[in-house]
Coordinates of C-alpha atoms in Angstrom, one line a residue:
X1 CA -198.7 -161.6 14.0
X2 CA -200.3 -164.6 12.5
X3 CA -203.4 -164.9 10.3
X4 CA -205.2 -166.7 13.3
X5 CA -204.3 -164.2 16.0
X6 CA -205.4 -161.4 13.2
X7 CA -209.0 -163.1 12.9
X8 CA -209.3 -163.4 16.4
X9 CA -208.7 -159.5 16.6
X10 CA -210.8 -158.8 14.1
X11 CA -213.3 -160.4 15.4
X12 CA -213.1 -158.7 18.6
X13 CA -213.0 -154.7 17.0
X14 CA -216.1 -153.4 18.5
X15 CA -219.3 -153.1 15.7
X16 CA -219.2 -149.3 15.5
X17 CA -216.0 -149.4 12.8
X18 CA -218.6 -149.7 10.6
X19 CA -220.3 -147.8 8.4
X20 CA -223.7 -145.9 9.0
X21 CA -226.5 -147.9 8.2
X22 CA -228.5 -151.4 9.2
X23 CA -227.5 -154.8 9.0
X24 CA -229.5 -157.8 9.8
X25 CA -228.6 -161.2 11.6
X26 CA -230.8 -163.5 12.5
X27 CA -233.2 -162.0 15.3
X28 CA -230.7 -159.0 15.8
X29 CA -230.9 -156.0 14.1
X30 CA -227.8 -153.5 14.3
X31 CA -228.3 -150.1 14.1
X32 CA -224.5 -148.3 13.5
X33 CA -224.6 -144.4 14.0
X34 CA -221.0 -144.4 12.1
X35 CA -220.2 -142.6 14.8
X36 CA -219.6 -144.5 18.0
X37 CA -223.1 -146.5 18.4
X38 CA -224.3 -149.0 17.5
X39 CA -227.6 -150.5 18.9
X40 CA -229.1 -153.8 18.9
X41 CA -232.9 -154.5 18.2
X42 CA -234.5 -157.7 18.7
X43 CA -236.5 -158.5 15.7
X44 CA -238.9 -160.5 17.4
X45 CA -240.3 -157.6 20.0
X46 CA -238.9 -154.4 19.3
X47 CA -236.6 -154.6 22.5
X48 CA -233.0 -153.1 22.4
X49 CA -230.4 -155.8 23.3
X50 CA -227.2 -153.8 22.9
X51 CA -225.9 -150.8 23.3
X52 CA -222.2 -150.7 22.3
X53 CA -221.0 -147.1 22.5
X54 CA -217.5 -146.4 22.1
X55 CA -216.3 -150.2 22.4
X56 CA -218.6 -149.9 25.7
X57 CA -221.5 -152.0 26.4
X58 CA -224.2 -149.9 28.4
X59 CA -226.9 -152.3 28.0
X60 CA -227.6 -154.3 30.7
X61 CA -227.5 -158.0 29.8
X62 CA -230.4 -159.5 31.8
X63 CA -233.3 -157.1 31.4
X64 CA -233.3 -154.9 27.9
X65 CA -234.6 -150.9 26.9
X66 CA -238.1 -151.6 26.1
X67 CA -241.6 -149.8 26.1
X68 CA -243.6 -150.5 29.2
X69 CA -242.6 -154.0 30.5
X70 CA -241.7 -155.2 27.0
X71 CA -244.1 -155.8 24.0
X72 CA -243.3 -159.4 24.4
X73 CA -244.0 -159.5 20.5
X74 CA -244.0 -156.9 17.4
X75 CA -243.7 -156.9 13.9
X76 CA -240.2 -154.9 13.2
X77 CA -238.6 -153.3 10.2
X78 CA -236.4 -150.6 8.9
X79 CA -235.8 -147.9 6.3
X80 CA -232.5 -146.2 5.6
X81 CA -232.9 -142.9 3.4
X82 CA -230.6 -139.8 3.2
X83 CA -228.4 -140.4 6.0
X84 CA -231.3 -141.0 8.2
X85 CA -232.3 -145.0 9.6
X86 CA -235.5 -145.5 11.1
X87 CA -236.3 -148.7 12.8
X88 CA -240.1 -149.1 13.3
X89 CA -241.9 -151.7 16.0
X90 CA -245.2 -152.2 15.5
X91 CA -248.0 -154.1 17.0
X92 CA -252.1 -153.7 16.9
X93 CA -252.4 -150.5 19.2
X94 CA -248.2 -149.2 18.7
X95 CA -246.1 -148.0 16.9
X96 CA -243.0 -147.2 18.1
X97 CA -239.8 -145.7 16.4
X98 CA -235.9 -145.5 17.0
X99 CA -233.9 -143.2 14.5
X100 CA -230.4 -142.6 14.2
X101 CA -229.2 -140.1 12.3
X102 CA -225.3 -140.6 10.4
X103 CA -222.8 -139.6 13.0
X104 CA -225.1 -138.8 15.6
X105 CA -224.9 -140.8 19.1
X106 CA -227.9 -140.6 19.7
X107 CA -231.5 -142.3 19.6
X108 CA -234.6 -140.1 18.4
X109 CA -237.4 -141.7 19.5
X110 CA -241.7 -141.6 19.3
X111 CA -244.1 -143.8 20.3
X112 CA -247.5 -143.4 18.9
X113 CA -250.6 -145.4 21.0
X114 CA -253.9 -145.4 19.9
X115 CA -255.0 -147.1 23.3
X116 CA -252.7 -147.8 26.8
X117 CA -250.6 -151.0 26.8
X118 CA -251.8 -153.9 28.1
X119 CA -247.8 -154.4 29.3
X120 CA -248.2 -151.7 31.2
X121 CA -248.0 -147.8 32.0
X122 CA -246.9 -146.3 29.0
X123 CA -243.4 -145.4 29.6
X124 CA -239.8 -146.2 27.9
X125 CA -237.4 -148.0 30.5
X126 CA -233.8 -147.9 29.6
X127 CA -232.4 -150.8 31.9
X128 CA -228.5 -149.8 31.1
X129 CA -225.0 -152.0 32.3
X130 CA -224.8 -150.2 35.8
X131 CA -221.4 -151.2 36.0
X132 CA -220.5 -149.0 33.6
X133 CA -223.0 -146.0 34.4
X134 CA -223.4 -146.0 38.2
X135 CA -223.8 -142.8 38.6
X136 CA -227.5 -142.1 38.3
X137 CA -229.9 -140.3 41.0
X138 CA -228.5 -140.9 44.6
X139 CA -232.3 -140.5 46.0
X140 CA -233.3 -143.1 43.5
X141 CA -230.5 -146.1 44.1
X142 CA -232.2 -148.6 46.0
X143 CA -230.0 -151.5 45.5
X144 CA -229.7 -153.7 48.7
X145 CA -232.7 -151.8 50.4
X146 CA -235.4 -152.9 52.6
X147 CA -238.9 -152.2 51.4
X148 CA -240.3 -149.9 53.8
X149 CA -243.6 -149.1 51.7
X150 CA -244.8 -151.0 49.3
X151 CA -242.9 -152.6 46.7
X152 CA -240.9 -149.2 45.9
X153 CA -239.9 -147.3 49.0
X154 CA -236.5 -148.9 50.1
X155 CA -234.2 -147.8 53.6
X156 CA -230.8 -148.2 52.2
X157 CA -228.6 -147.0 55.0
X158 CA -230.1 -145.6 57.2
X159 CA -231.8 -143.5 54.2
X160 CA -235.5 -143.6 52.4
X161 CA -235.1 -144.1 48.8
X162 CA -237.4 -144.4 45.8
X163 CA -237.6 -144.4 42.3
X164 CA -240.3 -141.5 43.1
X165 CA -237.4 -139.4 44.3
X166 CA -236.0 -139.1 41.2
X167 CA -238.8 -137.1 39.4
X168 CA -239.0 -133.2 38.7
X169 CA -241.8 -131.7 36.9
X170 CA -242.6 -131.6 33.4
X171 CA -241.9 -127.9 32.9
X172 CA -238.6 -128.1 34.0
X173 CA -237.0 -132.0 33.1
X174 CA -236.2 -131.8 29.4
X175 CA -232.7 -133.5 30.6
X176 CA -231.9 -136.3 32.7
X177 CA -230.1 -139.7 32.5
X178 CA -226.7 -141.9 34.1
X179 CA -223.1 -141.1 33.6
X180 CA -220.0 -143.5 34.5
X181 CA -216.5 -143.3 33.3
X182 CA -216.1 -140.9 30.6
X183 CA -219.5 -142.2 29.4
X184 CA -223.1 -140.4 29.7
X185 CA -226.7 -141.6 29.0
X186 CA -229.2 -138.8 28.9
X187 CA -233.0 -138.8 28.2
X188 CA -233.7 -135.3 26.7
X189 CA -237.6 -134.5 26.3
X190 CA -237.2 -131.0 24.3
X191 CA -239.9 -129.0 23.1
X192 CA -243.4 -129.8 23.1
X193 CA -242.3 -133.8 23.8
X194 CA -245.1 -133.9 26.8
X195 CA -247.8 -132.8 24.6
X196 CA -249.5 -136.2 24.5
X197 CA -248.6 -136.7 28.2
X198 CA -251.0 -136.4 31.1
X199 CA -250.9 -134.4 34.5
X200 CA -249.9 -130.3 33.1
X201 CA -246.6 -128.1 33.6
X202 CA -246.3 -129.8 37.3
X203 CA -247.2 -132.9 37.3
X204 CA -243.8 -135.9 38.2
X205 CA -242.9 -138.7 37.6
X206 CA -240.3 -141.6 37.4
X207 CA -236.5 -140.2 36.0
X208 CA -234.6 -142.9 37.4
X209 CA -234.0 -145.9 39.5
X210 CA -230.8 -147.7 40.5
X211 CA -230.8 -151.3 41.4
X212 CA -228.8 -154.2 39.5
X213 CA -229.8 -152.2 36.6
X214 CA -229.2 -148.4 35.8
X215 CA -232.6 -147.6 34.6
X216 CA -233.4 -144.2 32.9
X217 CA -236.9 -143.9 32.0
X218 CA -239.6 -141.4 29.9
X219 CA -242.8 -141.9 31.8
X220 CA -245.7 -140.9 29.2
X221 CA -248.7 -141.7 30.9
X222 CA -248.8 -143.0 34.8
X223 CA -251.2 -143.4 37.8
X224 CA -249.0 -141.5 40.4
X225 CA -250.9 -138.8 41.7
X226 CA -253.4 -139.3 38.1
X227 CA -255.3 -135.8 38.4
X228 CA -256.8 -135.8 34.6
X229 CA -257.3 -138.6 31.9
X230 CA -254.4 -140.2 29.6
X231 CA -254.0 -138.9 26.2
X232 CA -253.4 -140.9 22.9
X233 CA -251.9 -140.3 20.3
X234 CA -248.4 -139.8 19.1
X235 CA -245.8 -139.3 22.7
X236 CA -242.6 -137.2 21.8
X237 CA -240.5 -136.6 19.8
X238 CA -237.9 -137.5 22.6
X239 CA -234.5 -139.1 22.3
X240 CA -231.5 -141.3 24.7
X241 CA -228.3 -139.5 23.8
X242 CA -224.9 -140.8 24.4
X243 CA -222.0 -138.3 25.2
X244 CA -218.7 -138.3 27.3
X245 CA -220.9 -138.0 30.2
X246 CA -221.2 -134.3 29.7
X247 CA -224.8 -133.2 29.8
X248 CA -226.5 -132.4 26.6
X249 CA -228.7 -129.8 25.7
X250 CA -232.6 -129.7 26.1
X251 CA -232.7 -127.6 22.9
X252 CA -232.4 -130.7 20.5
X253 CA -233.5 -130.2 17.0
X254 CA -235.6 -132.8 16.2
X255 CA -237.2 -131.0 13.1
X256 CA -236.1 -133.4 10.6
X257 CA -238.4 -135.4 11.6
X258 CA -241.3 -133.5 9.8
X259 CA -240.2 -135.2 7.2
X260 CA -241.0 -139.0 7.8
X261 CA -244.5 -139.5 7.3
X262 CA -244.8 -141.2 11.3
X263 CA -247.8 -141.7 12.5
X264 CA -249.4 -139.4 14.4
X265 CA -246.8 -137.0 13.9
X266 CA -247.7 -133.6 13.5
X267 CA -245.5 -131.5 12.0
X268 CA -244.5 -127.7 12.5
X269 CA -246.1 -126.1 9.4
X270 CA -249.0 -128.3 10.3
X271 CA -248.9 -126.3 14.2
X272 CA -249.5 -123.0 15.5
X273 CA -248.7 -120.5 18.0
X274 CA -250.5 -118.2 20.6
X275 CA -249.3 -114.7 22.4
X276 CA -251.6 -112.8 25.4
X277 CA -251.5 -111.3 28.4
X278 CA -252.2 -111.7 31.9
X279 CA -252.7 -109.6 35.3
X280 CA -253.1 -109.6 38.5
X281 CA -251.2 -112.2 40.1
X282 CA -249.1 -111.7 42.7
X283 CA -245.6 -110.3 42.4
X284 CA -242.4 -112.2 42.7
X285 CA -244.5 -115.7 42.7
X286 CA -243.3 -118.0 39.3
X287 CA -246.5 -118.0 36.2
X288 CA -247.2 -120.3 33.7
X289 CA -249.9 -120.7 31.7
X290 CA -251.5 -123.8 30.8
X291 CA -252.8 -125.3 27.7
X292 CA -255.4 -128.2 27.3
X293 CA -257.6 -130.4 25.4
X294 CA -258.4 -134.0 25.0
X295 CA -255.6 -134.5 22.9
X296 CA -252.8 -132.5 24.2
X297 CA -251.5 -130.7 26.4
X298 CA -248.8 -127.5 26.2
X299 CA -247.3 -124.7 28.9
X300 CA -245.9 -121.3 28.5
X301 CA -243.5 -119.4 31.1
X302 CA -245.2 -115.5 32.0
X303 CA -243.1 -112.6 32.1
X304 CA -244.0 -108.9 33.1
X305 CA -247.4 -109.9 32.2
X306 CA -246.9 -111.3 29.2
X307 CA -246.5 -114.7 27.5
X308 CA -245.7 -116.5 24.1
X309 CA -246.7 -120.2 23.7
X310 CA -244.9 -123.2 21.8
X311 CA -245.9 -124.6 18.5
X312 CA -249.4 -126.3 19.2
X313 CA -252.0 -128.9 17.6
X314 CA -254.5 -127.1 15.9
X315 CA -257.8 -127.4 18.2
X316 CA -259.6 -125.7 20.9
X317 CA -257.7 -125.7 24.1
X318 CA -258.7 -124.3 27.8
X319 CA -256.1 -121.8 29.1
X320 CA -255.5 -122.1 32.5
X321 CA -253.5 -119.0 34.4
X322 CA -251.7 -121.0 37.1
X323 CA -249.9 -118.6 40.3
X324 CA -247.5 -120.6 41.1
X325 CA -249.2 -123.6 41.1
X326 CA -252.7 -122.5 41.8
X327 CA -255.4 -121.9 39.3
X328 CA -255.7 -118.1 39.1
X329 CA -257.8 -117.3 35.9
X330 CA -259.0 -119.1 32.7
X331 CA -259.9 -118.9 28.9
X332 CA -259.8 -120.7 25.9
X333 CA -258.1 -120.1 22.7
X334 CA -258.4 -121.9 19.1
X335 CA -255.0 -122.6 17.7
X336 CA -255.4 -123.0 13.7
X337 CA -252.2 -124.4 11.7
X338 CA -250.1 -121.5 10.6
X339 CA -251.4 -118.9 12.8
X340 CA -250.8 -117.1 15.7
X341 CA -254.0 -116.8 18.2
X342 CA -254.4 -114.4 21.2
X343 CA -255.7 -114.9 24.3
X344 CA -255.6 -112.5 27.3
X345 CA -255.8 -113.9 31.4
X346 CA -256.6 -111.9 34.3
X347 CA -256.3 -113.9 37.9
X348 CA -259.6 -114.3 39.7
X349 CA -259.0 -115.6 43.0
X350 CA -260.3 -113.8 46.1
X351 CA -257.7 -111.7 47.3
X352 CA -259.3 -110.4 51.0
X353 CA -257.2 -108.0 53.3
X354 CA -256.0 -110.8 55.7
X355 CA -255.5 -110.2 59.7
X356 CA -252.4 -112.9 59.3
X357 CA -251.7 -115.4 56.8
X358 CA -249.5 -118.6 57.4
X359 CA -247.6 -119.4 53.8
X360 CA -247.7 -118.0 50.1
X361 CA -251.2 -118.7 48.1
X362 CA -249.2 -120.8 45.2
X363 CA -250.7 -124.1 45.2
X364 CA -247.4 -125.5 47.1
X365 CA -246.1 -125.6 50.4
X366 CA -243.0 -123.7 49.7
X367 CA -241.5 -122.4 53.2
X368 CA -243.2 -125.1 55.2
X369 CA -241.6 -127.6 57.9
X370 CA -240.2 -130.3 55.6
X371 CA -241.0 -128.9 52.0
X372 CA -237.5 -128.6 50.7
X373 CA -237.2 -132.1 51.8
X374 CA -240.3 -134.1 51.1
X375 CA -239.6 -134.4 47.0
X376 CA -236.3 -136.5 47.5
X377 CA -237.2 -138.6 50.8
X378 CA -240.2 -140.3 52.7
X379 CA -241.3 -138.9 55.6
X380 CA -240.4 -141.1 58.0
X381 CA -236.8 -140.2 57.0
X382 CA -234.7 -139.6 59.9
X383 CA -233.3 -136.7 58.0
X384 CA -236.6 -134.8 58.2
X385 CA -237.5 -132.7 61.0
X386 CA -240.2 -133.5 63.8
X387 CA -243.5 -133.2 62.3
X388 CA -245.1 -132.5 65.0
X389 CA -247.6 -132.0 66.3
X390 CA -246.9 -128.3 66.8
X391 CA -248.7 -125.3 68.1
X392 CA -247.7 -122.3 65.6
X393 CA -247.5 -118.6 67.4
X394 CA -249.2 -116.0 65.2
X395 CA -246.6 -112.9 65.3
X396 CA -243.8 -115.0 67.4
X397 CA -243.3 -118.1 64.8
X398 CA -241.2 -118.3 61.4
X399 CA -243.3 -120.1 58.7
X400 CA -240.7 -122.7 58.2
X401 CA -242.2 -123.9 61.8
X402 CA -246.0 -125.2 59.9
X403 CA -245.7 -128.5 59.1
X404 CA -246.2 -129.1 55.1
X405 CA -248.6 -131.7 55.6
X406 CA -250.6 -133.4 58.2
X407 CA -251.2 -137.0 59.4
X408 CA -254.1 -138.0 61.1
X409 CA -251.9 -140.8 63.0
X410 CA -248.4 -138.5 63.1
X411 CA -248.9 -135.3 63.6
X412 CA -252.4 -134.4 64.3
X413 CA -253.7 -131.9 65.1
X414 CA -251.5 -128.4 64.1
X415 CA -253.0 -125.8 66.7
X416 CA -252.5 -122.0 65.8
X417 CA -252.2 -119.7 69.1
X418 CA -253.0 -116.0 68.7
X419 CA -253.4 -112.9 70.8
X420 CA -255.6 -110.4 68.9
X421 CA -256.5 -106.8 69.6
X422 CA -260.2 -105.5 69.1
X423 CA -260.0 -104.8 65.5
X424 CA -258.7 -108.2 64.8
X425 CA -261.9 -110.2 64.8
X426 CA -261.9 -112.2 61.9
X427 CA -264.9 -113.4 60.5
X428 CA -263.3 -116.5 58.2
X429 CA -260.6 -118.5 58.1
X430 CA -259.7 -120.0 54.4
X431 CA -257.3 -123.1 54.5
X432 CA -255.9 -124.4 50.5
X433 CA -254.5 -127.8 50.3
X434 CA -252.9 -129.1 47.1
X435 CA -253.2 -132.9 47.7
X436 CA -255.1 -135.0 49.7
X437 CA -254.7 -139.3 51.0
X438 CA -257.6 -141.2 51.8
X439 CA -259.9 -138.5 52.5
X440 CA -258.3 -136.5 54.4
X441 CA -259.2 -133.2 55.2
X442 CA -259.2 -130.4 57.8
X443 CA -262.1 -129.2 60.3
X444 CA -261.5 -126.6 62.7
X445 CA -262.2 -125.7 66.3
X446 CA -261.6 -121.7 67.2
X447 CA -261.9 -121.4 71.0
X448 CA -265.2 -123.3 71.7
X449 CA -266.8 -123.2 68.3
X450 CA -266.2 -126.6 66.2
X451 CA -266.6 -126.5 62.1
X452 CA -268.4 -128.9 60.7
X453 CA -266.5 -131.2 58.5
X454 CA -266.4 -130.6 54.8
X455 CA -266.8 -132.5 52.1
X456 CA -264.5 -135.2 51.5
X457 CA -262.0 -133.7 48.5
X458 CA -261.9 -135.4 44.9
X459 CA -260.2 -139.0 45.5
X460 CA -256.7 -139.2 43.4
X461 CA -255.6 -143.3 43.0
X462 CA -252.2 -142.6 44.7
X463 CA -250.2 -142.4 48.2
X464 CA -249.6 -139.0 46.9
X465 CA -246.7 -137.3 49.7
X466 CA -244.7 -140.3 50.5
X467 CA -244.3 -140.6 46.7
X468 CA -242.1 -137.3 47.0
X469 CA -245.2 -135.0 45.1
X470 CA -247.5 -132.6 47.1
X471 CA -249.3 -131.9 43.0
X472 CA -252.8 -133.1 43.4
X473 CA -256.2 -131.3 43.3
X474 CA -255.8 -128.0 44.9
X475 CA -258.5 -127.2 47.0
X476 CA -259.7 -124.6 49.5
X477 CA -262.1 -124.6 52.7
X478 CA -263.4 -121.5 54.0
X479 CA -265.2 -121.9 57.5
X480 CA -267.3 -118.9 58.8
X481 CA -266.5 -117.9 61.8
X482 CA -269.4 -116.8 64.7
X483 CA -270.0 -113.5 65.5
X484 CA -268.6 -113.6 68.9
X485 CA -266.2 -116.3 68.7
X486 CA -262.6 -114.7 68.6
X487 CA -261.6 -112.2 71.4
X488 CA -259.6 -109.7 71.8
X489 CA -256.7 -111.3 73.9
X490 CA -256.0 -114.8 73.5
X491 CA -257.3 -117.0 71.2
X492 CA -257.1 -121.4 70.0
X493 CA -257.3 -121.9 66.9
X494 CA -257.1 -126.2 66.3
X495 CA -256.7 -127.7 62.8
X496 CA -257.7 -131.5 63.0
X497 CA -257.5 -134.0 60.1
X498 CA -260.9 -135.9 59.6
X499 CA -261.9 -138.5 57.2
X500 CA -264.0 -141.6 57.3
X501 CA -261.1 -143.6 56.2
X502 CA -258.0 -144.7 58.3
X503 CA -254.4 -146.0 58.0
X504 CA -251.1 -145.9 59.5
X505 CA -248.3 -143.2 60.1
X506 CA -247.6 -141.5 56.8
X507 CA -250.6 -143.3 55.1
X508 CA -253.2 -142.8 57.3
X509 CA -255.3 -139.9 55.7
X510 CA -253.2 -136.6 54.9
X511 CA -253.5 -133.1 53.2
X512 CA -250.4 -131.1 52.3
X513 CA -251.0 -127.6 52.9
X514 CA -250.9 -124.1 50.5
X515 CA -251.8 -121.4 53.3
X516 CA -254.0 -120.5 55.8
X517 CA -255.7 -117.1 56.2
X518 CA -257.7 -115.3 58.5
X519 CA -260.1 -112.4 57.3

């Protein structure tokens, strides 16, 4: 070989021979795990440039990993210390950090805001090589589709598909990401990393989109379906791990991390815990209990009436005792660093003996025509069944027949047939909802008598169902029934959608449906 050809190879052997550490060049800052990665920062504004894993470029070259839509400028620097390299972009209202640790492939990451970008939504886009990872989430690959609803609801053969598709609530996505050939790039959110986040245990959001880019994303604070405030403060810990394209973890220990004085961090012996108690929820329906405050937010998993909460802020928070997804009970507990606090829950919804009841009373639709379908496609999907409208048979029809949610211009109005005895004269009929579009909401007509129509519900800034989420406000509308009213025999029982608003098909004004009862 000659000395030429020997320079030109070395000059080709992929950055991540080298050692752990940092190394500067110009406006590119390389971060080498010593271990297979080495990532590229631009000094300028914080964005990632590179992402050379294993001789492998995962980066896509046009658009970069960046916070929100990119900083567009920062000031950026970098510590190495014990084995551990942090690289830290700042600008007036953000400070955001990538850490690597020696032989680790992977990038721990926080991000602390003391107001929402101007960029914006506060969120961390990786926009990866999808050449090389093009396997992300089928629902969510929208290359070569034809907007169908606004700017982010594509038909791509004969299929709706949205980055909204993608998304799985907080409480249960600590891992999700893109894996190719051999190759694997996973978002892991472990712990307590939505604590700064908005929305509670259920709320969605954005995991992944496929276009000319592989994006993987960690959506802190978003508008979709916005129910409650954003928070501020410090967002994480949470990382973007690189494997063989084997899924990591969820458990990832990020508790180094105590340890490096970033802002707005709080660390565990600066946290603690809570333990309690509830009762009288229903049996074999999912609880969690919810934690709460200005400043954070946390969720624990119930079990034979019990519960044991993660490491918290030290504050006062409001407990919230969710059925399913329904606000059963409430409390409050004070969390104080190093201690353990108590708090016991007992459900107080109204629990009548029902005549019939259509669904579960969870806060979701669970069992209902199109539920198992509407997170991962739009409605107008050709794969979704006939919405309707439909008139339900008390005694005769199977639950799966009641539309999910209704549309004043699709599939309005639902109409409940039933042939009661004498001693089935029910004096109200409760309906729950747990979103709402536009105003939407139902009013009744049982055989001649006509409800009046309630209030309009709380508005939420978002197309809510066609966005693949049914998590809004839950709410619930009780309508007395005259004395006189229902007979024994057969009996009408019509469910219209009414709101001063209008719009078309799937965004004309909506409400997804919990249950309806008669008592």
């Amino acid at each position: 070989m000659t000395f030429g050809r020997a320079l030109a190879l070395l000059a080709c052997l992929p950055t991540a021979f080298a050692a752990f550490g940092i190394t500067t060049s110009g406006s590119n800052m390389l971060v080498d795990s010593g271990a297979g990665l080495v990532t590229t920062i631009n000094t300028a504004n914080g964005d990632i440039t590179s992402l050379n894993f294993n001789s492998v470029q995962l980066q896509d070259s046009s658009k970069f990993t960046q916070l929100s839509s990119g900083l567009g400028s920062a000031t950026v620097t970098s510590t190495v210390d014990n084995d551990i390299a942090v690289v830290t972009i700042k600008t007036d209202t953000i400070t955001h950090y990538y850490i690597v640790r020696s032989g680790e492939n992977t990038l721990y990451i926080g991000t602390f805001a003391s107001a929402e970008p101007t960029v914006g939504e506060l969120r961390l886009i990786a926009r990866l090589n999808k050449a090389n990872l093009p396997n992300g989430t089928p629902e969510s690959d929208v290359e070569g589709g034809q907007a169908i609803e606004g700017s982010d609801v594509f038909l791509v053969d004969g299929q709706t598909r949205s980055k909204f598709y993608s998304s799985v609530r907080f409480i249960e996505d600590q891992v999700h990401g893109a894996t190719g050939d051999s190759v694997g790039a996973f978002m892991i959110i472990p712990g307590t990393g939505y604590e700064t986040s908005s929305g509670g245990p259920f709320f969605r959001d954005i995991d992944n989109q496929g276009s000319a880019q592989q994006e993987v994303y960690f959506y802190m604070n978003s508008n979709h379906e916005q129910t409650e405030a954003y928070r501020t403060g410090f967002f994480g810990p949470y990382a973007l791990v690189f494997t063989d394209g084997t899924a990591p973890s969820g458990d990832l220990d990020t508790s180094f991390m105590d340890d490096l004085g970033l802002e707005g961090y709080v660390a565990a012996a600066d946290r603690g815990t809570v333990t309690g108690t509830y009762s009288g929820t229903l049996e074999d329906i999912p609880v969690t209990i919810g934690f709460k405050n200005d400043d954070a937010q946390y969720w624990a998993s119930g079990s034979s009436g019990s519960f044991s909460g993660p490491a918290m802020r030290p504050g006062t928070y409001d407990v919230t005792l969710y059925q399913g997804e329904l606000e059963a009970g409430t409390g409050t507990v004070t969390i104080s660093a190093g201690g353990t606090a108590n708090v016991d829950l007992e459900s107080t919804l109204d629990t009548p003996d029902v005549i019939w009841n259509i669904g579960t009373v969870d806060g979701t639709p669970a069992g209902f025509l199109n539920a198992d379908l509407i997170e991962h496609m739009h409605p107008s999907d050709s794969r979704m069944n006939s919405w309707g409208p439909i008139t339900f048979t008390i005694g005769s029809d199977d639950e799966s027949a009641f539309p999910m949610a209704q549309f004043l211009a699709v599939n309005n109005p639902t109409t409940i047939a039933w042939t009661a005895t004498s001693d089935q004269i029910g004096k109200t009929l409760r309906i729950r909802t747990t979103s709402a579009f536009a105003g939407g909401r139902p009013q009744i007509t049982v055989n001649d008598f006509t409800s009046d129509i309630p209030a309009a519900p709380t508005a939420v800034d978002s197309r809510g169902v066609t966005r693949g989420t049914w998590r809004g406000i839950n709410q619930v509308y009780d309508y007395d029934i005259p004395e006189g009213t229902l007979v024994a025999g057969d009996n009408t029982i019509t469910i219209s959608t009414v709101s001063g608003s209008s719009g078309d098909d799937f965004l004309s004004p909506n409400y997804v449906y919990d249950s309806v009862e008669l008592f």
